[in-house]
Coordinates of C-alpha atoms in Angstrom, one line a residue:
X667 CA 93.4 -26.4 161.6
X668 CA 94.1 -22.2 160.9
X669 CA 90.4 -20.9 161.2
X670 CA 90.7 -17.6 161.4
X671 CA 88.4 -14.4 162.1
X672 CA 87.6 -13.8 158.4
X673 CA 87.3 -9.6 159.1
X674 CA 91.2 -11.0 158.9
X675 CA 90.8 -11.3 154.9
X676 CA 90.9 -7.3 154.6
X677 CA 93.8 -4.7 154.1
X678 CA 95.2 -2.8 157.3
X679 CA 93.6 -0.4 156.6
X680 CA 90.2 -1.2 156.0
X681 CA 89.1 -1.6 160.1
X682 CA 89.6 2.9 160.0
X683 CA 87.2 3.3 157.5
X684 CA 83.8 3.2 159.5
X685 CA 85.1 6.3 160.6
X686 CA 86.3 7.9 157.6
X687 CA 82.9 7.4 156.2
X688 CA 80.2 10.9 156.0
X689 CA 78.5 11.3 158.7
X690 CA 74.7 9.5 158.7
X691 CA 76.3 7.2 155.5
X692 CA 73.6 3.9 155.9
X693 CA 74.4 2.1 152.4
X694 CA 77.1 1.8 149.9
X695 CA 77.6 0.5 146.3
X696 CA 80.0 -0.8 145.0
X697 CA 81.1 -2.5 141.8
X698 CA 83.7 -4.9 140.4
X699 CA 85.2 -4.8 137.5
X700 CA 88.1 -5.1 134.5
X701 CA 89.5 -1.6 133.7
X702 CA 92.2 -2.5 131.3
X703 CA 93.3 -5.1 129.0
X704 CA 96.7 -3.2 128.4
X705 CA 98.7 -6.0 130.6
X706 CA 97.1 -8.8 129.0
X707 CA 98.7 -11.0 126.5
X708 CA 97.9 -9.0 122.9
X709 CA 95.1 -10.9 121.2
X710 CA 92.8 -10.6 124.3
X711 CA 90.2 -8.7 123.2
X712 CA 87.6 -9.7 125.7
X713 CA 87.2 -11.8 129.2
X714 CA 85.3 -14.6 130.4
X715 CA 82.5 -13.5 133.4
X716 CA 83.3 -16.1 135.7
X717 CA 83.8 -17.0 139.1
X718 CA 81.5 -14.2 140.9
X719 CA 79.2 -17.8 142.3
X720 CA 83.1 -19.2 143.6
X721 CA 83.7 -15.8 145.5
X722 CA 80.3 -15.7 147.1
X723 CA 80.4 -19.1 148.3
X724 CA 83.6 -19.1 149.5
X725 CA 83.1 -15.7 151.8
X726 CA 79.7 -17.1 152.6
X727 CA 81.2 -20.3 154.2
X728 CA 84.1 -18.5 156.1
X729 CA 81.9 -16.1 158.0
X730 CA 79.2 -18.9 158.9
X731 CA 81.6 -21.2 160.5
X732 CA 84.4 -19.0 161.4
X733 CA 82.4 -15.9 162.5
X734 CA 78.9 -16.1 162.9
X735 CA 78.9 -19.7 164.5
X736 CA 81.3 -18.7 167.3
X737 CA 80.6 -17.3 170.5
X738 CA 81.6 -13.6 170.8
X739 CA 83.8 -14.0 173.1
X740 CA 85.8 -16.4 170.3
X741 CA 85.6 -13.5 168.3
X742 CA 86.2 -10.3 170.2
X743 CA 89.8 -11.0 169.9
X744 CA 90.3 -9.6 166.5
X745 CA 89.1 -6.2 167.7
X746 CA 91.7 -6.6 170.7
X747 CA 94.2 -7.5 168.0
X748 CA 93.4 -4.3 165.9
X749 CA 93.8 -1.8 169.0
X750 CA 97.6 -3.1 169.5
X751 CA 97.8 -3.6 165.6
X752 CA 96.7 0.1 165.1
X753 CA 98.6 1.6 168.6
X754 CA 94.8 3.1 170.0
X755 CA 91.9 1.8 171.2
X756 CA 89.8 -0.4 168.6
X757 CA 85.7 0.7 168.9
X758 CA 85.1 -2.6 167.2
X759 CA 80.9 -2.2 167.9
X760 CA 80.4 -2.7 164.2
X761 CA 82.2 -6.2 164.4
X762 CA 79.2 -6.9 167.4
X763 CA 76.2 -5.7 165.7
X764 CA 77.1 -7.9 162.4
X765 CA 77.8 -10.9 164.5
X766 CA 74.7 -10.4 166.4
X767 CA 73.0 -10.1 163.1
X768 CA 73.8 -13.5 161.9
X769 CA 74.3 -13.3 158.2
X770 CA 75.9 -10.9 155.7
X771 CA 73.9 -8.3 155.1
X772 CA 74.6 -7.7 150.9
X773 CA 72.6 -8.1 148.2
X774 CA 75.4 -9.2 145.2
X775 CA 74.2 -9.1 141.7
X776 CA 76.2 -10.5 138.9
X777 CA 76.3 -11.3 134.6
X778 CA 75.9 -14.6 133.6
X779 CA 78.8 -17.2 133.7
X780 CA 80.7 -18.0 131.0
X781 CA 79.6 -15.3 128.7
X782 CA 82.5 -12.2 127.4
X783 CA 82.9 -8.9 127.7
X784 CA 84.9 -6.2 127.2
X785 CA 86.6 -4.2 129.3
X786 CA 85.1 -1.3 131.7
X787 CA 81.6 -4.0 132.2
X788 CA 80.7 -4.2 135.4
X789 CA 80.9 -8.2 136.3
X790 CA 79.6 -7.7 140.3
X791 CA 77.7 -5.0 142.0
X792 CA 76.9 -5.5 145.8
X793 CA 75.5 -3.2 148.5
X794 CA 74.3 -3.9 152.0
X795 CA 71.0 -4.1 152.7
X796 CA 71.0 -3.8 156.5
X797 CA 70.9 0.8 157.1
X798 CA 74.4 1.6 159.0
X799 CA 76.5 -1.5 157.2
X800 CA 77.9 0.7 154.9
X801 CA 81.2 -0.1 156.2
X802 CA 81.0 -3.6 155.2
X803 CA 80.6 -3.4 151.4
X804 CA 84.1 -1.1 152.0
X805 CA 85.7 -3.7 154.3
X806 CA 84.2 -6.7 151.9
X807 CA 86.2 -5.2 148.9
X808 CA 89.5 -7.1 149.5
X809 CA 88.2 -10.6 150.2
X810 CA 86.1 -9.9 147.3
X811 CA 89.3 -8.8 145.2
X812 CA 91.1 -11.8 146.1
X813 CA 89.3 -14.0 145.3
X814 CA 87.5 -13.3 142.2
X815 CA 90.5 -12.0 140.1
X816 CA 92.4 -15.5 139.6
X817 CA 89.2 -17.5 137.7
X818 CA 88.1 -15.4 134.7
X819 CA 91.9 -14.6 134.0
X820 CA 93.1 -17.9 133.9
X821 CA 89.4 -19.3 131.9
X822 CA 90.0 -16.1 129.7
X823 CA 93.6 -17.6 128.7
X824 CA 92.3 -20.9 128.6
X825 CA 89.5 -19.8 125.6
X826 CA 92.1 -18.2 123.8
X827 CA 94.1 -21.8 124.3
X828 CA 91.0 -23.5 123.0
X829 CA 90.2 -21.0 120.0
X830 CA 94.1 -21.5 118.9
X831 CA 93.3 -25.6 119.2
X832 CA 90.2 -25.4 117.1
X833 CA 91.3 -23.2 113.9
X834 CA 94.4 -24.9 114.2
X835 CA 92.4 -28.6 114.3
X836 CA 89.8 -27.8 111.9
X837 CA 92.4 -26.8 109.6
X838 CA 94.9 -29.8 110.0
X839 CA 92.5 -32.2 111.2
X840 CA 88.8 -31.6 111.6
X841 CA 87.9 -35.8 111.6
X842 CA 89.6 -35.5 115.2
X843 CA 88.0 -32.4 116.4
X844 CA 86.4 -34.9 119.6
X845 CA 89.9 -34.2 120.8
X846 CA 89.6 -30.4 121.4
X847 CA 88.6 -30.9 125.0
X848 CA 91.7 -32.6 125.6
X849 CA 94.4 -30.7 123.7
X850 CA 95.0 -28.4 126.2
X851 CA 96.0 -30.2 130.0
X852 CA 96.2 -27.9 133.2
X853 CA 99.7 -29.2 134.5
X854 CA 99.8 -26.1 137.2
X855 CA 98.8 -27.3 140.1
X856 CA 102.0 -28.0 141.8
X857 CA 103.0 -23.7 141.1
X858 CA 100.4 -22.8 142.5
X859 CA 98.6 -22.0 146.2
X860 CA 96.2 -24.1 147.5
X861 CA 93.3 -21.6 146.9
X862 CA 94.6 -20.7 143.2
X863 CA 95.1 -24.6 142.5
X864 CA 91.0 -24.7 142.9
X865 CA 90.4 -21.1 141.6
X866 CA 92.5 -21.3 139.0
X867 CA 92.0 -24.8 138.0
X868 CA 88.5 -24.4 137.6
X869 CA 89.1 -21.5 135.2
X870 CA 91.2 -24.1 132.6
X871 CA 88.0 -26.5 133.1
X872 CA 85.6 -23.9 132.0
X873 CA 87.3 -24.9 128.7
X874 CA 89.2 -28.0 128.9
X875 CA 88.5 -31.6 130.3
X876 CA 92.1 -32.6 130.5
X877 CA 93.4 -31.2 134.0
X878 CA 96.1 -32.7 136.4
X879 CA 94.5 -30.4 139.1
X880 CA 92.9 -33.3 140.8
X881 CA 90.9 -30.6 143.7
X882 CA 88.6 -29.1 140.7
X883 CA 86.5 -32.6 140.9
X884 CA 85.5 -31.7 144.7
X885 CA 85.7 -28.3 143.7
X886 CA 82.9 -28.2 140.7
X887 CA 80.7 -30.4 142.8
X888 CA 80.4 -28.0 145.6
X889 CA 81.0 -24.8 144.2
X890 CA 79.2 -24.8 140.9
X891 CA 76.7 -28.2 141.6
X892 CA 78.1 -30.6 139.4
X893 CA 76.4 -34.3 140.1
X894 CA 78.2 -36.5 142.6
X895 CA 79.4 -39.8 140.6
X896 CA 80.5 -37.6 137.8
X897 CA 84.3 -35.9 137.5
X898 CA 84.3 -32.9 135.4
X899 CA 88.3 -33.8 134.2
X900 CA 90.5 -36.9 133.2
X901 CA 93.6 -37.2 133.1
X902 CA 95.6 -40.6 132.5
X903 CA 98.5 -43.0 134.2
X904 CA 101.6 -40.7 134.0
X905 CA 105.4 -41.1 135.0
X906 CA 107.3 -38.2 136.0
X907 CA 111.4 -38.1 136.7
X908 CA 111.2 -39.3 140.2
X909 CA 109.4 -42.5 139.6
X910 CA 111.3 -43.0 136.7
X911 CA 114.6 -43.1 138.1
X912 CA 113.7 -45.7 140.8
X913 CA 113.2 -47.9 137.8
X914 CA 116.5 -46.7 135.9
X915 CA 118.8 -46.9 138.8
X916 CA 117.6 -50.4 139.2
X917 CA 117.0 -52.0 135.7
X918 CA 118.0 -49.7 133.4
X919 CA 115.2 -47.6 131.3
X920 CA 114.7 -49.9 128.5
X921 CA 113.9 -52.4 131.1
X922 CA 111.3 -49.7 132.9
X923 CA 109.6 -49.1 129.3
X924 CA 109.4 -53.1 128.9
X925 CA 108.0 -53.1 132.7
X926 CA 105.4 -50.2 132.5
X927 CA 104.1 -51.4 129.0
X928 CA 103.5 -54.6 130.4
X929 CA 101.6 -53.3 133.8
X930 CA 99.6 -50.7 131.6
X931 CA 98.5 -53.1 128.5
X932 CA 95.5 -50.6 128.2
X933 CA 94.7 -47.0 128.6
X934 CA 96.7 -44.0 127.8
X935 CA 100.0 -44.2 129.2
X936 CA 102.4 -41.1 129.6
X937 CA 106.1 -41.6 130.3
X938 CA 108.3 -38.6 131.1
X939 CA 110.6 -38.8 128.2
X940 CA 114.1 -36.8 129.1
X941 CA 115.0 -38.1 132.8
X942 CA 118.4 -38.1 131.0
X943 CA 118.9 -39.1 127.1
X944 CA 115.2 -38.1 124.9
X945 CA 116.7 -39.1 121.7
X946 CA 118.3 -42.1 123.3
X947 CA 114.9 -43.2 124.0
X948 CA 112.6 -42.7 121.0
X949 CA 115.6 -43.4 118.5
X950 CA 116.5 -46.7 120.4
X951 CA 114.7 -48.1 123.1
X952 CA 111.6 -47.6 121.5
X953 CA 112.6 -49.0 118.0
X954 CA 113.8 -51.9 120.1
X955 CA 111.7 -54.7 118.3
X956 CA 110.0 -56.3 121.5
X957 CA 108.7 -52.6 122.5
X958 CA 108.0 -51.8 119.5
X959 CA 106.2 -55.0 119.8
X960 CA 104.4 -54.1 123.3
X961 CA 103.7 -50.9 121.9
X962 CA 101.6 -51.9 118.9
X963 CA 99.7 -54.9 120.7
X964 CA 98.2 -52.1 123.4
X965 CA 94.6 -51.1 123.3
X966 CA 95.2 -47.7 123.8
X967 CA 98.6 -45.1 123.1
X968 CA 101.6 -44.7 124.4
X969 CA 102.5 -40.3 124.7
X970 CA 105.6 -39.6 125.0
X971 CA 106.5 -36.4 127.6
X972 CA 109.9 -34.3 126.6
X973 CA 110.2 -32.2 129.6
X974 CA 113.3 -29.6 128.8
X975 CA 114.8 -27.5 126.2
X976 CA 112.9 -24.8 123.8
X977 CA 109.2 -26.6 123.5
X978 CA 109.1 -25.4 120.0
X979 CA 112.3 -27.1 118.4
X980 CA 112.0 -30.0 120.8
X981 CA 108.4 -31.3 119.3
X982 CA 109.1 -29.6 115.8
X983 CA 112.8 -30.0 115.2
X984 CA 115.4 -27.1 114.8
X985 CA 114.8 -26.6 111.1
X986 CA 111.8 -24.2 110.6
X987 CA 110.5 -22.9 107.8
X988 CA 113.1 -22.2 104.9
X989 CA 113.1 -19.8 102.6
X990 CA 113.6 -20.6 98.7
X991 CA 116.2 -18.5 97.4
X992 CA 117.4 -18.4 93.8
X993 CA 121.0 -17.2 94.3
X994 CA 123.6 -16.1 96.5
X995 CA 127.1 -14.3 95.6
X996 CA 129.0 -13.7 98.5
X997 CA 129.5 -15.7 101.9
X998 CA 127.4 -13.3 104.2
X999 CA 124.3 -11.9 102.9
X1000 CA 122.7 -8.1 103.6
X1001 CA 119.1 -8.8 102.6
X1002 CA 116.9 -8.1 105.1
X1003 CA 114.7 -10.8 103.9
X1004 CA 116.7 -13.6 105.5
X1005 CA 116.2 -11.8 109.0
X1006 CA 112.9 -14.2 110.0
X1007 CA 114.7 -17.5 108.7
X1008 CA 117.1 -19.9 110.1
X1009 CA 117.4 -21.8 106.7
X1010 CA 117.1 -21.3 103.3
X1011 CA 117.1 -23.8 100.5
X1012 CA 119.3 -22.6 97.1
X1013 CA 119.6 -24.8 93.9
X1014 CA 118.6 -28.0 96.0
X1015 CA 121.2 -27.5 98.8
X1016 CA 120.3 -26.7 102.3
X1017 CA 122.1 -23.9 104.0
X1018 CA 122.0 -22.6 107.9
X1019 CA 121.7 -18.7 108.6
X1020 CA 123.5 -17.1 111.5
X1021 CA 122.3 -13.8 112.1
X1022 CA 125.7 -11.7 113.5
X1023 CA 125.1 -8.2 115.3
X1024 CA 127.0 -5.9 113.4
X1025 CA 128.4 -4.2 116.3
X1026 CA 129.3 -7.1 117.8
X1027 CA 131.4 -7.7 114.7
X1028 CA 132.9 -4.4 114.0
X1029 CA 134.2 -4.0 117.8
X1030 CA 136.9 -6.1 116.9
X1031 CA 138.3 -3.5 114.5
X1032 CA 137.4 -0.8 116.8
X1033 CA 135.1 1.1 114.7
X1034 CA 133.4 3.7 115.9
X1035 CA 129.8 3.7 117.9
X1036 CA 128.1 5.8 115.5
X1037 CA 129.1 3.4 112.6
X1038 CA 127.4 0.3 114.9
X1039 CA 124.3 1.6 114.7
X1040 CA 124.3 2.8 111.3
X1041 CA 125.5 -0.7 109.9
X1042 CA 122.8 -2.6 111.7
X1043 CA 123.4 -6.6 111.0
X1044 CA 125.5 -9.3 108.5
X1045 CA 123.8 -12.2 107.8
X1046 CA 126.5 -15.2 107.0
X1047 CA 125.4 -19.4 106.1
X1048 CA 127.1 -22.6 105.7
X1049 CA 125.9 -25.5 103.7
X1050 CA 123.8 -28.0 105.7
X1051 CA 125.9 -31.3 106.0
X1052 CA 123.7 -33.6 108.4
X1053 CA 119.9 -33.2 107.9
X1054 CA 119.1 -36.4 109.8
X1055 CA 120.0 -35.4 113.4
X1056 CA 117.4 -35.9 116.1
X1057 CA 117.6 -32.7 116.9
X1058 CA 116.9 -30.7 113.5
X1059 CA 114.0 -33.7 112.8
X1060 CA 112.5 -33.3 116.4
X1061 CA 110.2 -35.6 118.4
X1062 CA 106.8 -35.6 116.2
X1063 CA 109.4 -36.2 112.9
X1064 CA 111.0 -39.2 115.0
X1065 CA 107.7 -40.8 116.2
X1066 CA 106.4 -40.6 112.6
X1067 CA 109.7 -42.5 110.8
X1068 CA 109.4 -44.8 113.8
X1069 CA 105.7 -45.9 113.7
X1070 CA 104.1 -44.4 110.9
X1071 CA 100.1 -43.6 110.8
X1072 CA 98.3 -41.9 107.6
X1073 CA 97.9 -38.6 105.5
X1074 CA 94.4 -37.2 106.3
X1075 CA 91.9 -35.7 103.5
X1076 CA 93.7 -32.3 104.6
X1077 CA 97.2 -33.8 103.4
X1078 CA 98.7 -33.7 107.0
X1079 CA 99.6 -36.7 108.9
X1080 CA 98.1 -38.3 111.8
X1081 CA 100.2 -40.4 114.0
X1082 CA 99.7 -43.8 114.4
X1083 CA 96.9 -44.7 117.2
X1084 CA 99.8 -46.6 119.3
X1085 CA 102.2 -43.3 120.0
X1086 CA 101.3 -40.0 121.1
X1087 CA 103.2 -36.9 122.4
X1088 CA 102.5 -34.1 124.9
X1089 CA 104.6 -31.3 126.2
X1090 CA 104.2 -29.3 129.1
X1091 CA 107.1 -27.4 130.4
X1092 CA 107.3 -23.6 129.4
X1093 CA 104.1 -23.2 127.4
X1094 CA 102.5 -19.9 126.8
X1095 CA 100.0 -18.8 124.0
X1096 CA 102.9 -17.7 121.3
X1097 CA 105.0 -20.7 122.0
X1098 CA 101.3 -22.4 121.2
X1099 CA 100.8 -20.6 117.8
X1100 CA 104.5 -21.6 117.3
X1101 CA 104.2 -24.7 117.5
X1102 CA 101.3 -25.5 115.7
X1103 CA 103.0 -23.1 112.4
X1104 CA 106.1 -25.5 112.4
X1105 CA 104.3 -28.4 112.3
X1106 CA 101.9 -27.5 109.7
X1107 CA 105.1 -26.3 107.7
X1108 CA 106.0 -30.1 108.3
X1109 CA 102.7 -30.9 107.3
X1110 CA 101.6 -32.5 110.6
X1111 CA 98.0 -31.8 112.4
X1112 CA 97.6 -30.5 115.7
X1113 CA 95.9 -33.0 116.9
X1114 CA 99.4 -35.2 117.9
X1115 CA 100.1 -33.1 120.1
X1116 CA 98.8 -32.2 123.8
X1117 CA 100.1 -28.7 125.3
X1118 CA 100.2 -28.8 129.4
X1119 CA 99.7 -25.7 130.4
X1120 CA 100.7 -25.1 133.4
X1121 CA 102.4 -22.1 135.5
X1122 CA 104.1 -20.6 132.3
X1123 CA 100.8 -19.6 131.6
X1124 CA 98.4 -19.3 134.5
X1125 CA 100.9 -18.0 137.5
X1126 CA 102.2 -15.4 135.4
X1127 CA 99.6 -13.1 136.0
X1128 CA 98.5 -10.6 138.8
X1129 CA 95.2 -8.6 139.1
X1130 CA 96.2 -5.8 136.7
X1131 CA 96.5 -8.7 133.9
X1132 CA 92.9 -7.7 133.3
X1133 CA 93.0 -4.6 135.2
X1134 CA 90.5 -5.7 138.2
X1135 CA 89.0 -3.6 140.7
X1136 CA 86.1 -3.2 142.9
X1137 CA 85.3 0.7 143.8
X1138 CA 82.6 2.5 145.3
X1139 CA 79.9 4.1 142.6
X1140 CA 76.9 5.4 144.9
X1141 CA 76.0 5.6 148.6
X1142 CA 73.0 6.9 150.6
X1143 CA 73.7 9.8 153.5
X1144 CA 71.0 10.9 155.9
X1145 CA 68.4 9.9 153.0
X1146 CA 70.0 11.3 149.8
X1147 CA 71.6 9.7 147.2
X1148 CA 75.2 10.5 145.6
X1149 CA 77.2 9.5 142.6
X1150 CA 80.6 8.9 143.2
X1151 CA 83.6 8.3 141.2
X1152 CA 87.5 8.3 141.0
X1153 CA 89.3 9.8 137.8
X1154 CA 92.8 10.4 139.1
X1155 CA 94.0 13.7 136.7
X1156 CA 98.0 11.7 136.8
X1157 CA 96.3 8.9 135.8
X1158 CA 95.7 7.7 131.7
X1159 CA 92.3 7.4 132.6
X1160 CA 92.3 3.6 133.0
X1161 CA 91.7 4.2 136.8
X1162 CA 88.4 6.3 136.0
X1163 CA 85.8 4.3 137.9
X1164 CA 82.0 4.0 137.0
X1165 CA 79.6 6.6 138.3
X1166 CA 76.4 5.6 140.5
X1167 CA 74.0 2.4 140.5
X1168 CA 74.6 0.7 137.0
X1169 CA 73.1 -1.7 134.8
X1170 CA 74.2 -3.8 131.8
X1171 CA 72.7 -4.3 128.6
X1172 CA 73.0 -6.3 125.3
X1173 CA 73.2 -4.1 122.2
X1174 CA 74.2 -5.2 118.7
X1175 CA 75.4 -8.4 120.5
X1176 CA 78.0 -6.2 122.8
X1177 CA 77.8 -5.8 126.5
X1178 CA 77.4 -2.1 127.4
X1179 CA 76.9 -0.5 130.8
X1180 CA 74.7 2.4 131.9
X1181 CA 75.6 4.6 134.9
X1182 CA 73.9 6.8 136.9
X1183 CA 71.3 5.0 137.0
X1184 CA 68.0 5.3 139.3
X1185 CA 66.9 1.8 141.4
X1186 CA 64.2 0.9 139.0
X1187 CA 66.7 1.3 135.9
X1188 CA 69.5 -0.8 138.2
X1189 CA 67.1 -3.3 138.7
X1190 CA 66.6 -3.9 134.6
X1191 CA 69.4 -5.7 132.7
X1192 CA 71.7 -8.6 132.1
X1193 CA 73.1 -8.2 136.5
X1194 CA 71.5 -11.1 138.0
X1195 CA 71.1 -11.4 141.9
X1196 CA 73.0 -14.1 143.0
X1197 CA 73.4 -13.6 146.6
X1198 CA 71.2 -11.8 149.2
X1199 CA 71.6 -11.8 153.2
X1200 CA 73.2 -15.5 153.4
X1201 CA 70.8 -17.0 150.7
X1202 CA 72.0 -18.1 147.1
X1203 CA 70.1 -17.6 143.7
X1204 CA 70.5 -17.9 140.3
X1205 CA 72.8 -20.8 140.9
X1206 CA 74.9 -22.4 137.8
X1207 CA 77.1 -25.2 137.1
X1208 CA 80.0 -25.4 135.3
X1209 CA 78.5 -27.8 133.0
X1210 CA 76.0 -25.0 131.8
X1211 CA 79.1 -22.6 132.2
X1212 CA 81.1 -25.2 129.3
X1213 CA 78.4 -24.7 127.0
X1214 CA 78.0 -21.3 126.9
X1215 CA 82.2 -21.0 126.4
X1216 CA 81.8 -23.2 123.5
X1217 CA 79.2 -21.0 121.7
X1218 CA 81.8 -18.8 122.0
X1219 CA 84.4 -20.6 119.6

């Protein structure tokens, strides 16, 4: 197995620094933290603190088995490495004294998991606590960066997930709000790396108990103490399109339906939906009497997975919300009114908007560019001929005409126990809110349907999502202490780092931070210690972590 020399998990550039540094420099501080939300998906106001107990871990482990558990001579290597790698001589006496020390000398202090903030809140501070290992809390900074960006960006989507779920439940369905756990299911493993799977993945479970990502049972036990015996996710029996077609190259997909239902009488099942025909299937092969039959005799539901096309008009049909018109003249309309609708409804007869680009249209008469612009769109409809096509009803329309269930005191309807449905290609948060809006316009809760979220969401972020950054804010030289701080004047100010020892505070029920602050005032405040010279404190699980996220809904 790859073990490598963990001084390995730093940037290029990082091994010159010692150097660099002022002369008689024995201590350094340093602080990470989110500058910026501008990169973030709009209605992220604040973050989740999470993850800080994951990093430390984590670097902990691969410098006690892969550094300071080897023989020097093991290890000396990497410094040899560095003087070809650099094209000089390597003076890698730093990399001896630490390994002859035994342990990482840095005391890490960190907020509370699973609380929010906004941005510019310090989330880590760390220092070295060993005079003359200054260098480390420098060389630290990129392990440190690595690993602690990916968990509170991806729990920080998944709470906004979760708050969408419950307004959108308690609205349409509040009997069912048990289900909220579960409305949500991490499907991203498989887009992921191995590291992010776990990273990642625990980040959607800080919200959600519905999780494909099968390593963040292992991974809650050991990183964040959850009991052994107990699994921190479910998940149910699910086909998927490669399993499927060994069924339907064989006996034919009604047959596989017949099959699974009959080897799964209990329990969620899931069946991938679209391997070739999706309306095919819920139209006909499950209307077939005898399914329909297996289907209804189950103890538990059957979900239904469409896995292509636009999520939105595949669950909720392609006709939307319609406007109610009065009138209409001509056979093209200029209102801008109709520009948000697809349909609108006049004297009882259903009619389809196209939206044409004017200067689409006028090129073929060769007016001018100037005129383009000017003229902006046309806006022409046809009568609706066929409102009964799979495709305008949609699945959740289709399930209900097939199998029924009941209006709840809300007015909306609840599918029957038996059938179920779940989508989870191509979700993001607005293709979330969209989906809930078009079926409440169809008057259907949000409970019927599950959302996998999976790389659409979590793998479409970097660091600068949140705008995270660890930086140097005070150091010690020859006895005295200095404030230091960045504020780039080409820069928008986002890049403008805090200044000296901080400490964070609750006021008015808002995280604030002070800076410049003096030891005894750095020592006050809501930065806990969670890690000094090898030894962990202020430990927490992810179950405690859950709660505090749900006071937070």
């Amino acid at each position: 197995m790859f073990k490598p020399n963990p001084l390995g998990y730093s940037d290029g550039y990082k091994p010159g620094h010692k150097r660099m540094l002022a002369p008689g420099t024995d201590y350094l501080y340093g602080t990470w933290i989110p500058r910026s939300f501008k990169h973030a998906p709009p209605e992220i106001k604040k973050l989740v603190s999470i993850g800080q107990q994951f990093t430390w871990k984590w670097l902990h482990d691969v410098f006690d088995e892969w550094f300071f558990q080897k023989a020097w001579v093991d290890v000396q290597e990497f410094g040899e490495d560095l003087s070809k790698y650099l094209g000089q001589k390597y003076d890698q006496t730093h990399f001896k004294e630490l390994h002859d020390l035994g342990y990482l000398p840095i005391k890490v202090k960190a907020l509370p998991e699973g609380i929010e903030t906004g941005p510019n809140i310090p989330h880590m501070t760390f220092i070295n606590t060993v005079a003359g290992f200054a260098w480390l809390t420098l060389y630290l900074e990129t392990p440190i960066s690595a690993a602690s960006w990916k968990m509170p960006t991806s729990a920080t989507l998944a709470l906004q997930y979760k708050r969408n779920a419950k307004r959108q439940l308690e609205k349409t369905d509040p009997d069912n709000i048990g289900k909220l756990d579960y409305l949500c299911h991490d499907f991203s493993a498989r887009g992921t790396d191995p590291f992010t799977m776990l990273s990642s993945g625990l980040g959607h479970a800080s919200s959600f108990r519905g999780s494909d990502t099968l390593i963040c049972i292992e991974g809650a036990r050991y990183y964040y103490n959850e009991p052994k015996g107990e699994v921190c996710i479910n998940s149910v029996n699910a086909s998927e399109h490669s399993v499927s077609t060994t069924k339907i190259f064989t006996v034919g997909e009604k047959q596989m339906l017949i099959d699974w239902l009959l080897e799964f009488p209990a329990g969620i099942l899931s069946v991938v939906a679209d391997t070739f025909d999706l309306w095919k299937l819920l139209l006909e092969y499950l209307q077939d009497p005898y399914i329909k039959e297996l289907i209804m005799a189950r103890n538990g539901t059957l979900v239904l997975r469409p896995d292509s096309g636009d999520p939105v008009d595949i669950i909720c049909g392609t006709i939307g919300n319609i406007l109610e018109v009065k009138s209409v003249t001509t056979d093209h309309l200029l209102d801008s009114d109709f520009e948000d609708f697809d349909y609108f409804k006049c004297n009882g007869t259903l009619y389809k908007v196209d939206h044409v680009a004017v200067e689409e249209r006028y090129e073929e008469y060769g007016t001018e560019q100037t005129t383009l612009w000017e003229a902006g769109y046309e806006t022409f409809y046809s009568e609706v001929l066929d409102l009964n096509s799979p495709q305008q009803k949609g699945a959740m329309e289709i399930l209900w005409d097939g199998f029924g269930g009941y209006t709840n005191d809300q007015g909306y309807k609840v599918l029957d126990y038996h059938i179920g449905l779940i989508y989870g290609d191509a979700i993001n948060l607005d293709r979330q809110i969209d989906i809930y809006q078009r079926l409440e316009e169809k008057k259907f809760a949000s409970s019927n349907i599950i959302l996998g979220v999976g790389s659409f969401t979590y793998q479409f972020n970097t660091r600068d999502t949140l705008g995270w950054a660890a930086k140097g804010a005070w150091f010690e030289c020859n006895g005295e202490g200095f404030n230091i701080y960045k504020d780039p004047i080409t820069d928008d100010g986002t890049k403008k780092s805090l200044k000296g020892r901080v400490a964070v505070f609750i006021e008015d029920g808002e995280y604030v931070v002070k800076t410049e602050c003096t030891a005894e005032q750095e020592d006050t405040g809501e930065l806990r210690t969670i890690y000094e010279n090898g030894e962990f404190l202020n430990q927490i699980s992810l179950t405690d972590i859950r709660a505090s996220i749900n006071k937070l809904i």
